[in-house]
């Protein structure tokens, strides 16, 4: 189990158990949030992607999903070559500043991968490390115009 990954999604408001579809399929991630673990409407987070062509996609996804998983579920072109192992920068996104400041600090591992990202900015984060909470309702994440795939060039993991 990747302790670093668990630390990066820890949020202190309440307890939820969520199944991570990235990486190790047997990994159950426990983290804290103020809502129950079911996925009825009150546990959905609606947020936006600005795609590479400038178009906007508005999606709703359960609390506990990450921005990369949700992108794959909605056919949004966010790569995620290492499948959330924090070993690439292909899930790089720009987070609207208001929401960027609500996110837990990036881990050293995330920062190391961000240093490899194409067109790094102050509000850059790895999409697979942004776990949805109700506080992120209304957030907009913008896909960079390109990504740097140093894992397996051009590889895109299949939809889970
Ligand atoms: Fe590789 Fe997010 S998918 S770091």
Tab-separated table of C-alpha atoms and ligand atoms in Angstrom:
chain	number	residue	atom	x	y	z
A	1	UNK	CA	0.000	0.000	0.000
A	2	UNK	CA	1.305	3.393	-0.902
A	3	UNK	CA	1.411	5.420	2.310
A	4	UNK	CA	2.407	8.583	0.460
A	5	UNK	CA	-0.712	8.358	-1.679
A	6	UNK	CA	-2.895	7.927	1.401
A	7	UNK	CA	-1.333	10.973	3.028
A	8	UNK	CA	-1.937	13.068	-0.040
A	9	UNK	CA	-5.691	12.501	0.023
A	10	UNK	CA	-6.170	12.868	3.766
A	11	UNK	CA	-8.701	15.534	4.544
A	12	UNK	CA	-9.704	15.971	8.167
A	13	UNK	CA	-13.433	16.591	8.018
A	14	UNK	CA	-15.028	13.076	8.237
A	15	UNK	CA	-14.588	9.448	7.479
A	16	UNK	CA	-15.384	7.880	4.138
A	17	UNK	CA	-14.173	4.653	2.607
A	18	UNK	CA	-13.574	4.771	-1.100
A	19	UNK	CA	-12.287	2.298	-3.652
A	20	UNK	CA	-9.539	3.686	-5.818
A	21	UNK	CA	-9.696	2.534	-9.436
A	22	UNK	CA	-6.181	3.783	-10.127
A	23	UNK	CA	-3.146	1.573	-9.745
A	24	UNK	CA	-3.512	-1.264	-7.234
A	25	UNK	CA	-7.074	-2.502	-7.708
A	26	UNK	CA	-7.138	-4.011	-4.226
A	27	UNK	CA	-6.396	-0.725	-2.559
A	28	UNK	CA	-9.177	0.615	-0.409
A	29	UNK	CA	-8.469	4.164	0.538
A	30	UNK	CA	-9.839	5.514	3.771
A	31	UNK	CA	-9.989	9.238	4.152
A	32	UNK	CA	-12.035	11.832	5.956
A	33	UNK	CA	-14.955	13.916	4.692
A	34	UNK	CA	-18.156	15.250	6.175
A	35	UNK	CA	-20.484	13.135	4.014
A	36	UNK	CA	-21.553	9.501	3.955
A	37	UNK	CA	-19.903	7.054	1.560
A	38	UNK	CA	-22.859	6.392	-0.718
A	39	UNK	CA	-23.193	8.195	-4.002
A	40	UNK	CA	-26.619	9.772	-3.887
A	41	UNK	CA	-26.976	13.287	-5.220
A	42	UNK	CA	-25.696	15.042	-2.128
A	43	UNK	CA	-22.416	13.172	-2.460
A	44	UNK	CA	-21.786	14.240	-6.014
A	45	UNK	CA	-19.434	17.055	-6.894
A	46	UNK	CA	-20.098	19.045	-10.045
A	47	UNK	CA	-17.060	20.673	-11.598
A	48	UNK	CA	-15.625	21.671	-14.969
A	49	UNK	CA	-12.809	20.740	-17.282
A	50	UNK	CA	-11.518	23.190	-19.854
A	51	UNK	CA	-10.381	20.906	-22.654
A	52	UNK	CA	-7.325	21.365	-24.862
A	53	UNK	CA	-9.495	22.900	-27.584
A	54	UNK	CA	-10.903	25.446	-25.114
A	55	UNK	CA	-14.303	23.781	-24.799
A	56	UNK	CA	-15.841	23.269	-21.384
A	57	UNK	CA	-17.084	19.938	-20.014
A	58	UNK	CA	-19.199	19.965	-16.864
A	59	UNK	CA	-19.304	16.673	-14.984
A	60	UNK	CA	-20.665	15.275	-11.732
A	61	UNK	CA	-18.787	12.592	-9.826
A	62	UNK	CA	-18.860	11.090	-6.350
A	63	UNK	CA	-16.854	12.463	-3.447
A	64	UNK	CA	-13.661	10.399	-3.256
A	65	UNK	CA	-13.061	10.064	-7.000
A	66	UNK	CA	-10.022	11.841	-8.356
A	67	UNK	CA	-9.872	14.273	-11.267
A	68	UNK	CA	-8.066	11.764	-13.502
A	69	UNK	CA	-10.573	8.955	-12.901
A	70	UNK	CA	-13.462	11.303	-13.598
A	71	UNK	CA	-11.805	12.509	-16.797
A	72	UNK	CA	-11.503	8.917	-18.048
A	73	UNK	CA	-15.136	8.211	-17.143
A	74	UNK	CA	-16.203	11.199	-19.222
A	75	UNK	CA	-13.914	10.749	-22.242
A	76	UNK	CA	-11.904	13.830	-21.388
A	77	UNK	CA	-8.428	13.728	-22.907
A	78	UNK	CA	-6.333	13.593	-19.733
A	79	UNK	CA	-3.720	10.891	-20.134
A	80	UNK	CA	-2.647	9.405	-16.795
A	81	UNK	CA	0.075	7.106	-18.133
A	82	UNK	CA	1.205	5.706	-14.766
A	83	UNK	CA	-2.353	5.142	-13.513
A	84	UNK	CA	-2.030	7.281	-10.388
A	85	UNK	CA	1.361	5.950	-9.258
A	86	UNK	CA	2.820	9.477	-9.143
A	87	UNK	CA	5.409	8.360	-11.678
A	88	UNK	CA	4.522	10.650	-14.575
A	89	UNK	CA	3.176	14.123	-15.218
A	90	UNK	CA	0.621	13.252	-17.884
A	91	UNK	CA	-2.336	13.975	-15.602
A	92	UNK	CA	-1.124	17.557	-15.118
A	93	UNK	CA	-3.908	20.152	-14.817
A	94	UNK	CA	-4.236	23.790	-13.806
A	95	UNK	CA	-6.592	24.350	-10.894
A	96	UNK	CA	-8.639	27.521	-10.553
A	97	UNK	CA	-6.749	29.513	-7.870
A	98	UNK	CA	-9.685	29.715	-5.425
A	99	UNK	CA	-9.859	25.918	-5.363
A	100	UNK	CA	-6.113	25.353	-5.617
A	101	UNK	CA	-5.809	26.906	-2.170
A	102	UNK	CA	-8.365	24.424	-0.761
A	103	UNK	CA	-6.343	21.390	-1.805
A	104	UNK	CA	-3.962	19.584	0.541
A	105	UNK	CA	-0.333	20.496	-0.086
A	106	UNK	CA	1.294	18.371	-2.803
A	107	UNK	CA	3.606	15.655	-1.533
A	108	UNK	CA	7.308	15.719	-2.388
A	109	UNK	CA	6.614	12.958	-4.922
A	110	UNK	CA	3.931	15.034	-6.626
A	111	UNK	CA	6.210	18.068	-6.714
A	112	UNK	CA	8.976	15.975	-8.255
A	113	UNK	CA	6.639	14.894	-11.054
A	114	UNK	CA	5.257	18.405	-11.508
A	115	UNK	CA	8.812	19.592	-12.105
A	116	UNK	CA	8.733	17.396	-15.233
A	117	UNK	CA	5.388	18.724	-16.447
A	118	UNK	CA	4.996	20.679	-19.652
A	119	UNK	CA	4.331	24.405	-19.034
A	120	UNK	CA	4.301	24.251	-15.235
A	121	UNK	CA	2.413	27.101	-13.540
A	122	UNK	CA	1.748	28.256	-9.971
A	123	UNK	CA	-1.608	26.448	-9.979
A	124	UNK	CA	-0.373	23.175	-11.463
A	125	UNK	CA	-1.359	19.897	-9.829
A	126	UNK	CA	-1.516	16.249	-10.818
A	127	UNK	CA	-5.118	15.326	-11.574
A	128	UNK	CA	-4.763	11.898	-9.993
A	129	UNK	CA	-3.871	13.536	-6.694
A	130	UNK	CA	-6.927	15.811	-6.591
A	131	UNK	CA	-9.566	13.903	-4.667
A	132	UNK	CA	-13.064	15.309	-4.885
A	133	UNK	CA	-14.621	16.758	-1.759
A	134	UNK	CA	-17.816	18.775	-1.474
A	135	UNK	CA	-15.650	21.857	-0.990
A	136	UNK	CA	-14.543	21.510	-4.622
A	137	UNK	CA	-18.095	21.979	-5.958
A	138	UNK	CA	-17.891	24.383	-8.920
A	139	UNK	CA	-14.122	24.022	-9.436
A	140	UNK	CA	-12.635	24.379	-12.897
A	141	UNK	CA	-9.517	22.479	-13.950
A	142	UNK	CA	-7.825	23.312	-17.230
A	143	UNK	CA	-5.909	20.795	-19.310
A	144	UNK	CA	-2.525	22.025	-20.557
A	145	UNK	CA	-2.092	22.274	-24.299
A	146	UNK	CA	0.385	19.371	-24.167
A	147	UNK	CA	1.859	16.867	-21.758
A	148	UNK	CA	5.258	15.297	-21.416
A	149	UNK	CA	4.999	11.534	-21.345
A	150	UNK	CA	8.232	10.095	-19.986
A	151	UNK	CA	6.606	6.861	-18.848
A	152	UNK	CA	5.635	5.164	-22.124
A	153	UNK	CA	5.355	7.607	-24.953
A	154	UNK	CA	1.809	7.845	-26.190
A	155	UNK	CA	0.463	5.147	-23.885
A	156	UNK	CA	-3.011	5.811	-22.590
A	157	UNK	CA	-4.368	3.465	-19.960
A	158	UNK	CA	-7.703	1.873	-20.782
A	159	UNK	CA	-10.839	3.085	-19.081
A	160	UNK	CA	-11.375	1.273	-15.764
B	1	LIG	FE1	0.849	9.508	-13.460
B	1	LIG	FE2	-1.054	10.962	-12.204
B	1	LIG	S1	-1.291	9.418	-13.695
B	1	LIG	S2	1.080	10.918	-11.856
